[in-house]
PDB file of C-alpha atoms in Angstrom:
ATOM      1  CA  UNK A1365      33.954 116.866 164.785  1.00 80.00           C
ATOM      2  CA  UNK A1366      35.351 116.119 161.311  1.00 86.00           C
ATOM      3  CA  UNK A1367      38.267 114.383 162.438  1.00 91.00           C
ATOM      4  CA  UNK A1368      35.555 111.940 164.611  1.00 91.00           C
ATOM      5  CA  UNK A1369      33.389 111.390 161.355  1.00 90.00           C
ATOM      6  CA  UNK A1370      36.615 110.366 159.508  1.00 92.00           C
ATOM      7  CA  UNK A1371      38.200 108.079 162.107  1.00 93.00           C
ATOM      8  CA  UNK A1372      34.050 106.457 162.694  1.00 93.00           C
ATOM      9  CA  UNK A1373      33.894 106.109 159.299  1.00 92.00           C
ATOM     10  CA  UNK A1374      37.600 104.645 158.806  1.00 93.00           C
ATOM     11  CA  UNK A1375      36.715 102.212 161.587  1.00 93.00           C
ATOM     12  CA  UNK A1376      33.694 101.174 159.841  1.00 94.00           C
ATOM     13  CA  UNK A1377      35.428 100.264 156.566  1.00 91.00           C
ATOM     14  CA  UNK A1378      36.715  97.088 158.783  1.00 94.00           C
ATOM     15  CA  UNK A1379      32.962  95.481 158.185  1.00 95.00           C
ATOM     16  CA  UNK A1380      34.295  93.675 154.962  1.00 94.00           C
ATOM     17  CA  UNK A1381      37.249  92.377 156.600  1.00 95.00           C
ATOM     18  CA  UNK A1382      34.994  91.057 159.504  1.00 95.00           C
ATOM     19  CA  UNK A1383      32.494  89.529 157.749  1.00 94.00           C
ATOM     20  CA  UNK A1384      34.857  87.805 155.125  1.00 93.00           C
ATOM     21  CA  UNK A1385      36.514  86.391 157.795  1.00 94.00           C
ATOM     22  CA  UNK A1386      33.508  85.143 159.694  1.00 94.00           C
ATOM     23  CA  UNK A1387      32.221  83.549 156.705  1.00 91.00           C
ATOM     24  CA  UNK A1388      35.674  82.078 155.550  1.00 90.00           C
ATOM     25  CA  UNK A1389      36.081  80.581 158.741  1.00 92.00           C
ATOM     26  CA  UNK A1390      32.576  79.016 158.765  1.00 90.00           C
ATOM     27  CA  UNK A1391      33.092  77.437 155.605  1.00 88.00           C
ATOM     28  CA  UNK A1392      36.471  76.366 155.489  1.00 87.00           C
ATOM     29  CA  UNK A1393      35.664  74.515 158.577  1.00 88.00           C
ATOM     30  CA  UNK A1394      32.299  73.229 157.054  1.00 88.00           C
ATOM     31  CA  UNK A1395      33.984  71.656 153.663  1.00 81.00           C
ATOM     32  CA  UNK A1396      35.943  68.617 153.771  1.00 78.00           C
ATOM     33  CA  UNK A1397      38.081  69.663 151.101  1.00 79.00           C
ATOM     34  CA  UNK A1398      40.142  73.041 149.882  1.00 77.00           C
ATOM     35  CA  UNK A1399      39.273  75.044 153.173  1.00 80.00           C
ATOM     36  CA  UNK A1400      42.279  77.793 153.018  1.00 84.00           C
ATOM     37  CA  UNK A1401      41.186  78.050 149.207  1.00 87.00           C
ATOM     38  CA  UNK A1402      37.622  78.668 150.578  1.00 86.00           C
ATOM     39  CA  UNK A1403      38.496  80.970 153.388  1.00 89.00           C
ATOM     40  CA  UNK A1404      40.690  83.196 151.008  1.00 90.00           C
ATOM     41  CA  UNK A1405      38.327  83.043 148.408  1.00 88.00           C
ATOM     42  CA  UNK A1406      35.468  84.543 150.818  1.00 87.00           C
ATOM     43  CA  UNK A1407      37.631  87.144 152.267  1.00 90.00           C
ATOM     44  CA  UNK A1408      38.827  88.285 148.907  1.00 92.00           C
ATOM     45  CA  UNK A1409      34.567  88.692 147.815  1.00 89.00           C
ATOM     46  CA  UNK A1410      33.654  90.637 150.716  1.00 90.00           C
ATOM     47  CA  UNK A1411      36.691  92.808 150.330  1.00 91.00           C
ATOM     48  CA  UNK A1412      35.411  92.903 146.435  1.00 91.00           C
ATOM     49  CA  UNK A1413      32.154  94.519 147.429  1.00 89.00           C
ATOM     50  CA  UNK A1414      33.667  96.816 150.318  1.00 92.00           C
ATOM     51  CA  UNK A1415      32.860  99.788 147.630  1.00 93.00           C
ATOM     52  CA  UNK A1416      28.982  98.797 148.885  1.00 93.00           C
ATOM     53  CA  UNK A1417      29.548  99.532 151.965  1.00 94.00           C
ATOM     54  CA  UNK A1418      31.685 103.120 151.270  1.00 94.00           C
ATOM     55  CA  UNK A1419      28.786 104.107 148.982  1.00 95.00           C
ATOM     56  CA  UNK A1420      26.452 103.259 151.825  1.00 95.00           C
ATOM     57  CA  UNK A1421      28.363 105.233 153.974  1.00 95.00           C
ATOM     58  CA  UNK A1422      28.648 108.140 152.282  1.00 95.00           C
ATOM     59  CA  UNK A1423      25.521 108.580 150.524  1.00 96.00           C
ATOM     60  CA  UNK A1424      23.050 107.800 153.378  1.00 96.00           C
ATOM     61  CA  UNK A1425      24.638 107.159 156.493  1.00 96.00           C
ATOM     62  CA  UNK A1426      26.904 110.133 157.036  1.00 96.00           C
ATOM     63  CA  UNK A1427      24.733 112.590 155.676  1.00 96.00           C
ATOM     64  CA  UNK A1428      21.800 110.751 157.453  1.00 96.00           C
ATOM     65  CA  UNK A1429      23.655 111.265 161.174  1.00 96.00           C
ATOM     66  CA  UNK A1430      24.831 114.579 160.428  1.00 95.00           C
ATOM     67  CA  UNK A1431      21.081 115.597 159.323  1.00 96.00           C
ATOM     68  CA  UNK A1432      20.150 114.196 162.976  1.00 96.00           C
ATOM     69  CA  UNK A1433      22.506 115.737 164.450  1.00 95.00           C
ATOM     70  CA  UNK A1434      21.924 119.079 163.311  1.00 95.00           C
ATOM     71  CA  UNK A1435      18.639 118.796 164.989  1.00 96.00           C
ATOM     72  CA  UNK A1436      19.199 117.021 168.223  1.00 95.00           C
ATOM     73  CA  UNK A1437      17.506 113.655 167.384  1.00 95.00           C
ATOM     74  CA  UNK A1438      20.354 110.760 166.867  1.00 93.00           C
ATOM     75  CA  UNK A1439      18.405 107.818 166.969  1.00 95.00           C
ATOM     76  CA  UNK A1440      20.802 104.426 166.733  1.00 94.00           C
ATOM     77  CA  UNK A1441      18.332 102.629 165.083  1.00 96.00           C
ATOM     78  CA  UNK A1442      18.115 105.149 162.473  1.00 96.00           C
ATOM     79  CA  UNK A1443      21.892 105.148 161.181  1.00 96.00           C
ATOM     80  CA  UNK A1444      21.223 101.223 161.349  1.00 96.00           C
ATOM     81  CA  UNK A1445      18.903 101.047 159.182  1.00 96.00           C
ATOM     82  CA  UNK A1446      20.442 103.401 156.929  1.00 96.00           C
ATOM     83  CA  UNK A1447      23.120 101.587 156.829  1.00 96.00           C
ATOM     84  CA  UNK A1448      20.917  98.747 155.722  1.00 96.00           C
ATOM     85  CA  UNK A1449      19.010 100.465 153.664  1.00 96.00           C
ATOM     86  CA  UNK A1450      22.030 101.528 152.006  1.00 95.00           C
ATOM     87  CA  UNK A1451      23.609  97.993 151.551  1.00 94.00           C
ATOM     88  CA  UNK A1452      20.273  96.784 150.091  1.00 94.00           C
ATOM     89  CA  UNK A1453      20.410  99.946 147.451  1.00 95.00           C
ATOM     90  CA  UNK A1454      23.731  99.151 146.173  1.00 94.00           C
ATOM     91  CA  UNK A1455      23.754  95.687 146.668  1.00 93.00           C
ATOM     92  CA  UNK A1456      20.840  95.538 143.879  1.00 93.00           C
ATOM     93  CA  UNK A1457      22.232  98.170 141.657  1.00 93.00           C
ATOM     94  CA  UNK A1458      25.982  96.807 141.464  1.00 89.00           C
ATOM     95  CA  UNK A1459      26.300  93.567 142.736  1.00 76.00           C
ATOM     96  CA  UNK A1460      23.038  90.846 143.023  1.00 80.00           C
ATOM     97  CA  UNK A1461      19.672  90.946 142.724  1.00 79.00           C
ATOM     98  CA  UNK A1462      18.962  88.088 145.000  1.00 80.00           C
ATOM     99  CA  UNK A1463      20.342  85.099 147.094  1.00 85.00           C
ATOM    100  CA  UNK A1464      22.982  85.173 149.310  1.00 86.00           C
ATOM    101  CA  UNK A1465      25.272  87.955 147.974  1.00 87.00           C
ATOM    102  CA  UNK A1466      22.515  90.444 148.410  1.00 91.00           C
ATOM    103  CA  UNK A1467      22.174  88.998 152.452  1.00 90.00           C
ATOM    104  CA  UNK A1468      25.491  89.449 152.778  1.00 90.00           C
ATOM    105  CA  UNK A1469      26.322  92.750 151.167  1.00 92.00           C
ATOM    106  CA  UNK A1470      23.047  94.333 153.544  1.00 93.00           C
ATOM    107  CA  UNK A1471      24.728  92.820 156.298  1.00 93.00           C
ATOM    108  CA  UNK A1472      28.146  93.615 155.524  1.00 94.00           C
ATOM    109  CA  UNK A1473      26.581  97.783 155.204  1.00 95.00           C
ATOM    110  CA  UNK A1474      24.848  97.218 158.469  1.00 95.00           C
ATOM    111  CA  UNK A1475      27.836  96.217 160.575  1.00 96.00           C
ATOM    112  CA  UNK A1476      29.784  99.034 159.029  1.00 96.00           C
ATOM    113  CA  UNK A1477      26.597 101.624 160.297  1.00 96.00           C
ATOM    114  CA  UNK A1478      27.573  99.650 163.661  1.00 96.00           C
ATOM    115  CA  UNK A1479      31.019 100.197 163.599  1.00 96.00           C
ATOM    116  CA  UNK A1480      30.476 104.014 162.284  1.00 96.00           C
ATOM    117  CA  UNK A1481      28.314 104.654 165.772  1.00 95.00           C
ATOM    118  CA  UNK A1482      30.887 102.554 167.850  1.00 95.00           C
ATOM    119  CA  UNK A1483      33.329 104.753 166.654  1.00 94.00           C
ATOM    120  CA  UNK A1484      31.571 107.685 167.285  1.00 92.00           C
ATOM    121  CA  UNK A1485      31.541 106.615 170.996  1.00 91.00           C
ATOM    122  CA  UNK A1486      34.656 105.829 171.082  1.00 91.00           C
ATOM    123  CA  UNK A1487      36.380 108.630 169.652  1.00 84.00           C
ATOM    124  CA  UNK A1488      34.211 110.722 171.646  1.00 78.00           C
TER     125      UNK A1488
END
């Protein structure tokens, strides 16, 4: 069981890398100008604020699935919005109050509650 919980949550530290990526792309492709400097600067921001989504993780999202599991009631939609819970929390406590940071950093968290329970399959 622990060596599931630490390969699900290893797997879900790839949300940063994912979503800088994503974004990178989208913009570098959007700008006319300095796209590889636009990409790389993304990726190296969401891989900035990957200690969001590790303090998600292991403040409410792992101790939120093992409290569910314990009693027989995993609900998927519950370690997702943990997850997003959590990346709100610490997005607004660390990073930004508002704008876009904030949207991504509760998105980045979510995707890594997605990857945790994908993981969890997987590794199952």
């Amino acid at each position: 069981m622990k060596q599931q919980l630490a390969k699900s949550v290893a797997m879900s530290l790839l949300a940063p890398v994912i979503v800088g990526t994503t974004l990178g792309v989208y913009y570098a492709l959007s700008v006319e100008s300095g796209g590889a400097k636009m990409f790389f600067s993304l990726l190296m921001s969401a891989i900035a604020n990957a200690h969001i989504v590790g303090l998600s993780m292991a403040l409410l999202v792992v101790p939120g699935y093992m409290l569910m599991y314990k009693y027989n009631k995993v609900q998927y939609s519950g370690i997702l919005t943990l997850g997003m819970l959590g990346g709100a929390l610490f997005s607004f406590l660390f990073s930004a109050s508002a704008g876009m940071v904030f949207l991504v950093n509760t998105v980045m968290a979510a995707l890594a509650s997605g990857l945790f329970l994908y993981g969890l399959r997987r590794f199952n």
